Amino acid sequence: MLIGSLNAKDPLPHARSLHGLDWLNFSLAALLMGFGPFVAIKLADRGWVPANIGLVLTASGVAALLTQVPAGELIDMSRSKRLLVGMATTAIISAVLVFGPRPDFPSVFAGALIQGTAGSVLGPGVAAISLGVVGQEALAERLGRNQRFASIGGLTAAGIMGVIGYLVSTADIFLVTAAFGIPVILALVRIRADDIHFGRSCCAPDPYSTHPQRVSRAVLFEDHRLLTFATCLFLFQVANASILPLIGETLVHAEGRWSSPVTSALIVAPQVIVALLAPWVGRTANTWGRRPLLLIGLGVVPIRAAFFALTVDPALLVVVQMLDGLSGATLGVLTTLVIADLAKGTGRFNLAQGLVGTLSAIGASLSTSMSGLVVEKFGYTAGFLSVTTVGLIGVGILWMCMPETKPSAVQLQIPAPRTSASER
């Protein structure tokens, strides 16, 4: 079995830890699926006005935005990544349980802040655990596998929650969401603590040292490659985050009662593509390099936006929106992978993730407001064309300014992961 390319000095992770990572990504995606649209549905069902619903969702987003950099710093310093992710998961579960039985504004607002803050730990924490378990050379394939299990987990949870909300009540959705936190904890326990190497998990200069050194934080801001990459992701989010809301608005006007099922198809179809393509992206990143795949992932956005400016046909919308799965697969794998490439030897991998994540989140939060202003002044076609322009600028910057980051070290084929005696 080929699980990636590791340095000959790297001890092989146990199969138990690798399987635990699979289920961690699956369960965590299922847990996080309970927020966002399901929160809005639940609060609307309780008679909340749209302004208050928007305020709660915004509070969660702002909390996540403000805590990503501190969370990255904390993850770099922590010697127990599993404990951090477990504590964040427990916080998410508590927030979900607040949303369910206590729909008053102070409780829900507090729960939203908890969810946003804890969410800043979960994504980078899982990436750090993955890097600590498999090492830098095997990270690409591992990230592809992580993305596949996360997509399947999210789709599974969405289906379960949709059925429960239809057959029982929206309040029960939150109980089911909280229950998804239990397999997250079980998956964390399954990952062996001694398989998560502290130095590797933060890209330390000497990944095998028990007390690795770190470079100055200023080094990250002086790396033009990291700043260029963060700028490209910022522009990607400015363009991409508003596409689906704009489509939804045009469908309401064009399709009436069919707008909801068509919108659901627009959400589900790309996730299926992500689940199918993510492992291929991880493998291909080690052969083609990172840059060609990044160009594909970013290049899909202006193509989609240009098509949406020209048609409101539901069938064509779903077909074109499936290209979003290509962006999701490539950027879902390559964002963490490129950051790991650039942070190698710094000991600041998770801090770099926080910096890039913060810029991406700012781009996503600005996206709908900017496109909304354009639509209000000039119409939906102009809105999609403005998105196309921003997407093309991002692709142009990547093409002209972003070098290849794939390490040039010799890749080695390694045997299957060791299995503990209890698993034989």
Short mmCIF file of C-alpha atoms in Angstrom, two decimals:
data_model
loop_
_atom_site.label_atom_id
_atom_site.label_comp_id
_atom_site.label_asym_id
_atom_site.label_seq_id
_atom_site.Cartn_x
_atom_site.Cartn_y
_atom_site.Cartn_z
CA MET A 1 0.00 0.00 0.00
CA LEU A 2 1.31 3.43 -0.95
CA ILE A 3 0.26 6.12 1.50
CA GLY A 4 2.55 8.88 0.34
CA SER A 5 6.19 9.81 0.38
CA LEU A 6 7.95 10.13 3.71
CA ASN A 7 11.47 10.98 4.66
CA ALA A 8 13.35 7.80 5.49
CA LYS A 9 13.85 9.15 9.02
CA ASP A 10 10.12 9.45 9.62
CA PRO A 11 8.53 6.66 11.71
CA LEU A 12 5.47 5.24 10.04
CA PRO A 13 2.08 6.07 11.55
CA HIS A 14 -0.12 3.25 12.80
CA ALA A 15 -3.08 2.26 10.65
CA ARG A 16 -5.26 3.05 13.67
CA SER A 17 -4.20 6.71 13.57
CA LEU A 18 -4.77 6.99 9.81
CA HIS A 19 -8.26 5.51 10.13
CA GLY A 20 -8.93 7.85 13.05
CA LEU A 21 -8.06 10.80 10.81
CA ASP A 22 -10.55 9.56 8.22
CA TRP A 23 -13.39 9.46 10.73
CA LEU A 24 -12.33 12.69 12.39
CA ASN A 25 -12.81 14.56 9.11
CA PHE A 26 -16.11 12.78 8.40
CA SER A 27 -17.59 13.42 11.86
CA LEU A 28 -16.33 16.98 12.17
CA ALA A 29 -17.89 17.98 8.83
CA ALA A 30 -21.15 16.42 9.99
CA LEU A 31 -21.01 18.36 13.28
CA LEU A 32 -20.35 21.70 11.58
CA MET A 33 -23.14 21.14 9.05
CA GLY A 34 -25.61 21.91 11.85
CA PHE A 35 -24.80 25.61 11.68
CA GLY A 36 -25.38 28.14 8.91
CA PRO A 37 -28.63 27.46 7.06
CA PHE A 38 -30.02 25.14 9.74
CA VAL A 39 -29.55 27.82 12.40
CA ALA A 40 -31.41 30.30 10.19
CA ILE A 41 -34.25 27.81 9.61
CA LYS A 42 -34.59 27.04 13.31
CA LEU A 43 -34.62 30.68 14.39
CA ALA A 44 -37.03 31.67 11.62
CA ASP A 45 -39.32 28.83 12.73
CA ARG A 46 -39.29 30.35 16.24
CA GLY A 47 -40.44 33.69 14.86
CA TRP A 48 -37.13 35.55 14.81
CA VAL A 49 -36.97 38.57 12.51
CA PRO A 50 -34.37 38.38 9.68
CA ALA A 51 -32.31 41.23 11.17
CA ASN A 52 -31.69 39.30 14.40
CA ILE A 53 -30.91 36.09 12.52
CA GLY A 54 -28.38 37.97 10.43
CA LEU A 55 -26.87 39.51 13.57
CA VAL A 56 -26.35 36.09 15.15
CA LEU A 57 -24.74 34.63 12.03
CA THR A 58 -22.57 37.73 11.68
CA ALA A 59 -21.45 37.42 15.32
CA SER A 60 -20.29 33.87 14.65
CA GLY A 61 -18.38 35.00 11.56
CA VAL A 62 -16.74 37.93 13.33
CA ALA A 63 -15.69 35.72 16.25
CA ALA A 64 -14.08 33.30 13.80
CA LEU A 65 -12.38 36.14 11.97
CA LEU A 66 -10.87 37.67 15.10
CA THR A 67 -9.63 34.41 16.60
CA GLN A 68 -7.99 32.66 13.63
CA VAL A 69 -4.53 34.18 14.16
CA PRO A 70 -4.50 33.63 17.96
CA ALA A 71 -5.79 30.10 17.38
CA GLY A 72 -2.95 29.41 14.95
CA GLU A 73 -0.41 30.67 17.49
CA LEU A 74 -1.98 28.46 20.16
CA ILE A 75 -1.93 25.36 17.97
CA ASP A 76 1.74 25.91 17.11
CA MET A 77 2.63 26.06 20.80
CA SER A 78 0.40 23.22 21.99
CA ARG A 79 1.92 19.77 22.45
CA SER A 80 -1.52 18.19 22.61
CA LYS A 81 -3.31 18.95 19.37
CA ARG A 82 -5.93 16.29 20.13
CA LEU A 83 -6.82 17.99 23.41
CA LEU A 84 -7.28 21.36 21.69
CA VAL A 85 -9.54 19.89 19.00
CA GLY A 86 -11.45 17.94 21.64
CA MET A 87 -12.02 21.07 23.73
CA ALA A 88 -13.18 23.00 20.65
CA THR A 89 -15.54 20.15 19.77
CA THR A 90 -16.99 20.18 23.28
CA ALA A 91 -17.52 23.93 22.94
CA ILE A 92 -19.35 23.41 19.64
CA ILE A 93 -21.59 20.78 21.23
CA SER A 94 -22.45 23.15 24.08
CA ALA A 95 -23.26 25.91 21.59
CA VAL A 96 -25.56 23.57 19.66
CA LEU A 97 -27.39 22.55 22.82
CA VAL A 98 -27.90 26.23 23.67
CA PHE A 99 -29.42 26.85 20.24
CA GLY A 100 -31.95 24.04 20.69
CA PRO A 101 -33.85 24.44 23.97
CA ARG A 102 -33.06 28.14 24.63
CA PRO A 103 -33.90 30.26 21.56
CA ASP A 104 -33.75 33.60 23.44
CA PHE A 105 -31.45 36.20 21.93
CA PRO A 106 -28.73 36.36 24.66
CA SER A 107 -28.31 32.55 24.74
CA VAL A 108 -28.23 32.15 20.97
CA PHE A 109 -25.84 35.09 20.58
CA ALA A 110 -23.49 33.58 23.16
CA GLY A 111 -23.72 30.21 21.42
CA ALA A 112 -22.84 31.84 18.10
CA LEU A 113 -19.75 33.45 19.62
CA ILE A 114 -18.68 30.09 21.08
CA GLN A 115 -19.19 28.35 17.76
CA GLY A 116 -17.23 30.93 15.80
CA THR A 117 -14.34 30.93 18.26
CA ALA A 118 -14.13 27.15 18.51
CA GLY A 119 -14.34 26.81 14.74
CA SER A 120 -11.06 28.74 14.44
CA VAL A 121 -9.32 25.84 16.18
CA LEU A 122 -10.94 22.92 14.40
CA GLY A 123 -9.78 23.31 10.78
CA PRO A 124 -6.17 24.30 11.53
CA GLY A 125 -6.08 21.75 14.37
CA VAL A 126 -7.00 18.88 12.07
CA ALA A 127 -4.43 20.08 9.52
CA ALA A 128 -1.75 20.18 12.23
CA ILE A 129 -2.65 16.67 13.42
CA SER A 130 -2.52 15.41 9.83
CA LEU A 131 0.90 16.97 9.26
CA GLY A 132 2.17 15.63 12.58
CA VAL A 133 0.99 12.11 11.74
CA VAL A 134 2.09 11.69 8.11
CA GLY A 135 4.87 14.27 7.69
CA GLN A 136 5.42 16.87 5.00
CA GLU A 137 6.16 14.54 2.08
CA ALA A 138 2.95 12.54 2.51
CA LEU A 139 0.75 15.53 3.31
CA ALA A 140 -0.67 16.04 -0.19
CA GLU A 141 -2.30 12.62 -0.39
CA ARG A 142 -3.45 12.84 3.22
CA LEU A 143 -5.18 16.16 2.59
CA GLY A 144 -6.94 14.72 -0.45
CA ARG A 145 -8.25 11.89 1.69
CA ASN A 146 -9.27 14.33 4.45
CA GLN A 147 -11.25 16.39 1.94
CA ARG A 148 -13.05 13.33 0.58
CA PHE A 149 -14.19 12.18 4.02
CA ALA A 150 -15.20 15.72 5.00
CA SER A 151 -17.35 16.09 1.88
CA ILE A 152 -19.04 12.73 2.45
CA GLY A 153 -19.62 13.59 6.10
CA GLY A 154 -21.16 16.96 5.27
CA LEU A 155 -23.47 15.47 2.64
CA THR A 156 -24.53 12.65 4.96
CA ALA A 157 -25.31 15.05 7.79
CA ALA A 158 -27.23 17.43 5.52
CA GLY A 159 -29.40 14.54 4.31
CA ILE A 160 -30.08 13.27 7.83
CA MET A 161 -30.86 16.73 9.17
CA GLY A 162 -33.12 17.53 6.24
CA VAL A 163 -35.15 14.34 6.79
CA ILE A 164 -35.39 14.91 10.54
CA GLY A 165 -36.40 18.54 10.09
CA TYR A 166 -39.12 17.46 7.65
CA LEU A 167 -40.48 14.46 9.58
CA VAL A 168 -40.10 15.67 13.17
CA SER A 169 -39.11 19.28 13.88
CA THR A 170 -36.30 21.74 13.32
CA ALA A 171 -35.54 21.67 17.08
CA ASP A 172 -34.51 18.01 16.78
CA ILE A 173 -31.90 18.96 14.16
CA PHE A 174 -29.79 20.46 16.92
CA LEU A 175 -29.97 17.34 19.07
CA VAL A 176 -28.75 15.32 16.09
CA THR A 177 -26.01 17.88 15.47
CA ALA A 178 -24.82 17.58 19.07
CA ALA A 179 -24.81 13.79 18.72
CA PHE A 180 -22.35 14.11 15.82
CA GLY A 181 -19.85 15.46 18.34
CA ILE A 182 -19.55 12.03 19.99
CA PRO A 183 -17.89 10.29 17.00
CA VAL A 184 -15.54 13.30 16.72
CA ILE A 185 -14.27 12.60 20.24
CA LEU A 186 -14.04 8.86 19.53
CA ALA A 187 -12.06 9.52 16.35
CA LEU A 188 -9.63 11.75 18.28
CA VAL A 189 -9.09 8.99 20.83
CA ARG A 190 -8.34 6.56 18.01
CA ILE A 191 -5.44 8.72 16.78
CA ARG A 192 -2.37 7.71 18.78
CA ALA A 193 -0.74 10.59 20.65
CA ASP A 194 2.78 9.32 19.88
CA ASP A 195 1.99 9.36 16.14
CA ILE A 196 1.53 13.15 16.21
CA HIS A 197 5.09 14.49 16.10
CA PHE A 198 5.21 17.95 17.63
CA GLY A 199 8.01 19.33 15.46
CA ARG A 200 6.42 18.11 12.23
CA SER A 201 3.00 19.50 13.16
CA CYS A 202 4.28 23.08 13.14
CA CYS A 203 6.89 22.76 10.33
CA ALA A 204 9.77 23.24 12.76
CA PRO A 205 13.33 23.67 11.40
CA ASP A 206 14.23 20.34 13.03
CA PRO A 207 11.01 18.30 12.95
CA TYR A 208 12.57 15.58 15.12
CA SER A 209 13.56 17.85 18.00
CA THR A 210 11.52 17.60 21.20
CA HIS A 211 12.00 21.36 21.72
CA PRO A 212 11.99 22.79 18.18
CA GLN A 213 12.98 26.38 17.50
CA ARG A 214 10.78 28.89 15.67
CA VAL A 215 11.64 31.79 13.43
CA SER A 216 10.39 35.29 14.13
CA ARG A 217 6.75 35.97 13.25
CA ALA A 218 7.97 38.80 11.02
CA VAL A 219 9.43 36.21 8.64
CA LEU A 220 5.92 35.27 7.55
CA PHE A 221 5.13 38.87 6.59
CA GLU A 222 8.39 39.16 4.67
CA ASP A 223 7.66 36.11 2.49
CA HIS A 224 6.23 37.52 -0.73
CA ARG A 225 5.06 34.04 -1.78
CA LEU A 226 2.82 33.71 1.27
CA LEU A 227 1.48 37.24 0.84
CA THR A 228 0.82 36.61 -2.86
CA PHE A 229 -0.97 33.36 -2.09
CA ALA A 230 -3.07 35.02 0.62
CA THR A 231 -3.99 37.83 -1.80
CA CYS A 232 -5.10 35.31 -4.44
CA LEU A 233 -7.29 33.49 -1.92
CA PHE A 234 -8.72 36.81 -0.75
CA LEU A 235 -9.75 37.68 -4.33
CA PHE A 236 -11.05 34.14 -4.86
CA GLN A 237 -13.35 34.52 -1.86
CA VAL A 238 -14.46 38.01 -2.91
CA ALA A 239 -15.54 36.49 -6.22
CA ASN A 240 -16.75 33.06 -5.18
CA ALA A 241 -18.68 33.68 -1.96
CA SER A 242 -21.34 35.81 -3.64
CA ILE A 243 -22.03 33.54 -6.63
CA LEU A 244 -24.46 31.15 -4.94
CA PRO A 245 -26.47 33.90 -3.20
CA LEU A 246 -26.75 35.76 -6.51
CA ILE A 247 -27.94 32.59 -8.25
CA GLY A 248 -30.49 32.03 -5.49
CA GLU A 249 -31.88 35.54 -5.92
CA THR A 250 -32.20 35.19 -9.69
CA LEU A 251 -33.89 31.79 -9.29
CA VAL A 252 -36.52 33.20 -6.94
CA HIS A 253 -37.51 35.69 -9.64
CA ALA A 254 -37.28 33.23 -12.54
CA GLU A 255 -38.45 29.89 -11.09
CA GLY A 256 -40.67 30.68 -8.12
CA ARG A 257 -41.42 27.53 -6.10
CA TRP A 258 -38.75 25.54 -7.95
CA SER A 259 -36.03 27.81 -6.60
CA SER A 260 -35.53 25.77 -3.38
CA PRO A 261 -34.92 22.33 -4.97
CA VAL A 262 -32.72 23.87 -7.66
CA THR A 263 -30.69 25.70 -4.98
CA SER A 264 -30.30 22.43 -3.07
CA ALA A 265 -28.97 20.77 -6.21
CA LEU A 266 -26.54 23.67 -6.66
CA ILE A 267 -25.17 22.98 -3.16
CA VAL A 268 -25.07 19.18 -3.27
CA ALA A 269 -23.69 18.60 -6.78
CA PRO A 270 -20.32 20.35 -6.19
CA GLN A 271 -19.81 18.43 -2.94
CA VAL A 272 -20.14 15.16 -4.82
CA ILE A 273 -17.45 16.35 -7.23
CA VAL A 274 -15.22 17.31 -4.30
CA ALA A 275 -15.56 13.85 -2.78
CA LEU A 276 -14.65 12.23 -6.11
CA LEU A 277 -11.76 14.53 -7.08
CA ALA A 278 -10.02 15.40 -3.80
CA PRO A 279 -7.84 12.26 -3.60
CA TRP A 280 -6.80 12.75 -7.24
CA VAL A 281 -5.83 16.36 -6.46
CA GLY A 282 -3.67 15.17 -3.57
CA ARG A 283 -1.84 12.65 -5.75
CA THR A 284 -1.51 14.99 -8.71
CA ALA A 285 -0.07 17.80 -6.58
CA ASN A 286 2.99 15.59 -6.10
CA THR A 287 3.47 15.07 -9.85
CA TRP A 288 2.19 18.20 -11.61
CA GLY A 289 3.12 20.50 -8.76
CA ARG A 290 0.88 22.94 -6.89
CA ARG A 291 0.77 25.86 -9.33
CA PRO A 292 -1.09 24.23 -12.26
CA LEU A 293 -3.81 22.94 -9.95
CA LEU A 294 -4.12 26.32 -8.26
CA LEU A 295 -4.60 27.97 -11.65
CA ILE A 296 -7.36 25.47 -12.43
CA GLY A 297 -9.08 26.01 -9.07
CA LEU A 298 -9.02 29.79 -9.30
CA GLY A 299 -9.74 29.84 -13.04
CA VAL A 300 -13.06 28.05 -12.61
CA VAL A 301 -14.61 31.01 -10.76
CA PRO A 302 -14.63 33.58 -13.61
CA ILE A 303 -15.80 30.85 -16.01
CA ARG A 304 -18.78 30.02 -13.77
CA ALA A 305 -19.62 33.67 -13.16
CA ALA A 306 -19.53 34.47 -16.88
CA PHE A 307 -21.93 31.60 -17.65
CA PHE A 308 -24.30 32.68 -14.88
CA ALA A 309 -24.40 36.18 -16.36
CA LEU A 310 -25.79 34.67 -19.55
CA THR A 311 -28.41 32.14 -18.42
CA VAL A 312 -30.97 31.33 -15.71
CA ASP A 313 -31.86 27.91 -17.11
CA PRO A 314 -31.94 25.57 -14.04
CA ALA A 315 -30.37 22.59 -15.83
CA LEU A 316 -27.48 24.67 -17.15
CA LEU A 317 -27.02 26.32 -13.76
CA VAL A 318 -26.59 22.96 -12.04
CA VAL A 319 -24.18 21.70 -14.70
CA VAL A 320 -22.02 24.82 -14.56
CA GLN A 321 -22.15 24.96 -10.77
CA MET A 322 -20.65 21.48 -10.65
CA LEU A 323 -17.41 23.19 -11.67
CA ASP A 324 -17.42 24.64 -8.17
CA GLY A 325 -16.56 21.13 -7.03
CA LEU A 326 -13.30 21.45 -8.95
CA SER A 327 -12.46 24.64 -7.07
CA GLY A 328 -13.49 23.03 -3.79
CA ALA A 329 -11.33 19.95 -4.39
CA THR A 330 -8.23 21.83 -5.53
CA LEU A 331 -8.29 24.66 -2.98
CA GLY A 332 -9.51 22.41 -0.18
CA VAL A 333 -6.35 20.34 -0.58
CA LEU A 334 -3.86 22.91 -1.85
CA THR A 335 -4.50 25.76 0.61
CA THR A 336 -3.10 23.79 3.54
CA LEU A 337 -0.49 22.10 1.34
CA VAL A 338 0.94 25.34 -0.08
CA ILE A 339 1.02 26.92 3.38
CA ALA A 340 2.94 23.87 4.65
CA ASP A 341 5.38 24.25 1.72
CA LEU A 342 5.95 27.91 2.50
CA ALA A 343 6.12 27.50 6.28
CA LYS A 344 8.59 24.61 6.16
CA GLY A 345 11.42 25.20 8.62
CA THR A 346 9.70 28.14 10.34
CA GLY A 347 7.81 26.41 13.15
CA ARG A 348 4.92 28.77 12.32
CA PHE A 349 2.72 26.56 10.11
CA ASN A 350 -0.48 27.08 12.09
CA LEU A 351 0.11 30.81 12.53
CA ALA A 352 0.50 31.04 8.74
CA GLN A 353 -2.79 29.15 8.38
CA GLY A 354 -4.43 31.72 10.66
CA LEU A 355 -3.11 34.64 8.65
CA VAL A 356 -4.25 33.21 5.32
CA GLY A 357 -7.57 32.11 6.81
CA THR A 358 -8.22 35.58 8.17
CA LEU A 359 -7.70 37.23 4.77
CA SER A 360 -9.90 34.60 3.12
CA ALA A 361 -12.65 35.20 5.67
CA ILE A 362 -12.47 38.97 5.11
CA GLY A 363 -12.84 38.37 1.37
CA ALA A 364 -15.87 36.14 1.88
CA SER A 365 -17.53 38.63 4.24
CA LEU A 366 -17.02 41.51 1.78
CA SER A 367 -18.17 39.51 -1.21
CA THR A 368 -21.94 39.59 -0.84
CA SER A 369 -21.98 43.27 0.18
CA MET A 370 -19.90 44.34 -2.81
CA SER A 371 -21.83 42.27 -5.34
CA GLY A 372 -25.11 43.40 -3.76
CA LEU A 373 -24.20 47.04 -4.35
CA VAL A 374 -23.39 46.33 -7.99
CA VAL A 375 -26.65 44.42 -8.49
CA GLU A 376 -28.66 47.19 -6.86
CA LYS A 377 -27.18 49.81 -9.19
CA PHE A 378 -26.76 47.89 -12.46
CA GLY A 379 -28.63 44.55 -12.26
CA TYR A 380 -27.74 40.86 -11.93
CA THR A 381 -25.82 40.57 -15.20
CA ALA A 382 -23.47 43.34 -14.07
CA GLY A 383 -23.16 41.63 -10.68
CA PHE A 384 -21.95 38.40 -12.26
CA LEU A 385 -19.63 40.27 -14.60
CA SER A 386 -18.06 42.11 -11.64
CA VAL A 387 -17.46 38.73 -9.99
CA THR A 388 -15.87 37.52 -13.23
CA THR A 389 -13.51 40.50 -13.24
CA VAL A 390 -12.38 39.97 -9.64
CA GLY A 391 -11.82 36.27 -10.34
CA LEU A 392 -9.70 37.06 -13.40
CA ILE A 393 -7.56 39.48 -11.37
CA GLY A 394 -6.87 36.70 -8.87
CA VAL A 395 -5.88 34.30 -11.62
CA GLY A 396 -3.64 36.95 -13.19
CA ILE A 397 -1.79 37.60 -9.93
CA LEU A 398 -1.29 33.87 -9.39
CA TRP A 399 -0.01 33.43 -12.96
CA MET A 400 2.45 36.33 -12.84
CA CYS A 401 3.63 36.40 -9.21
CA MET A 402 3.20 33.00 -7.56
CA PRO A 403 6.05 30.50 -8.01
CA GLU A 404 5.83 26.73 -7.69
CA THR A 405 6.12 25.66 -4.03
CA LYS A 406 6.44 21.89 -4.38
CA PRO A 407 9.63 20.68 -2.68
CA SER A 408 12.20 19.23 -5.06
CA ALA A 409 13.31 16.45 -2.69
CA VAL A 410 13.45 12.87 -4.00
CA GLN A 411 10.14 11.11 -3.39
CA LEU A 412 10.31 7.64 -1.85
CA GLN A 413 7.82 4.81 -2.00
CA ILE A 414 7.10 3.50 1.46
CA PRO A 415 5.47 0.32 2.78
CA ALA A 416 2.13 0.02 4.49
CA PRO A 417 1.67 1.67 7.88
CA ARG A 418 2.58 -0.45 10.86
CA THR A 419 -0.24 -2.08 12.76
CA SER A 420 -0.26 -2.56 16.49
CA ALA A 421 -0.54 -6.05 17.88
CA SER A 422 -4.09 -5.43 19.06
CA GLU A 423 -5.17 -4.72 15.47
CA ARG A 424 -3.62 -7.79 13.90
#
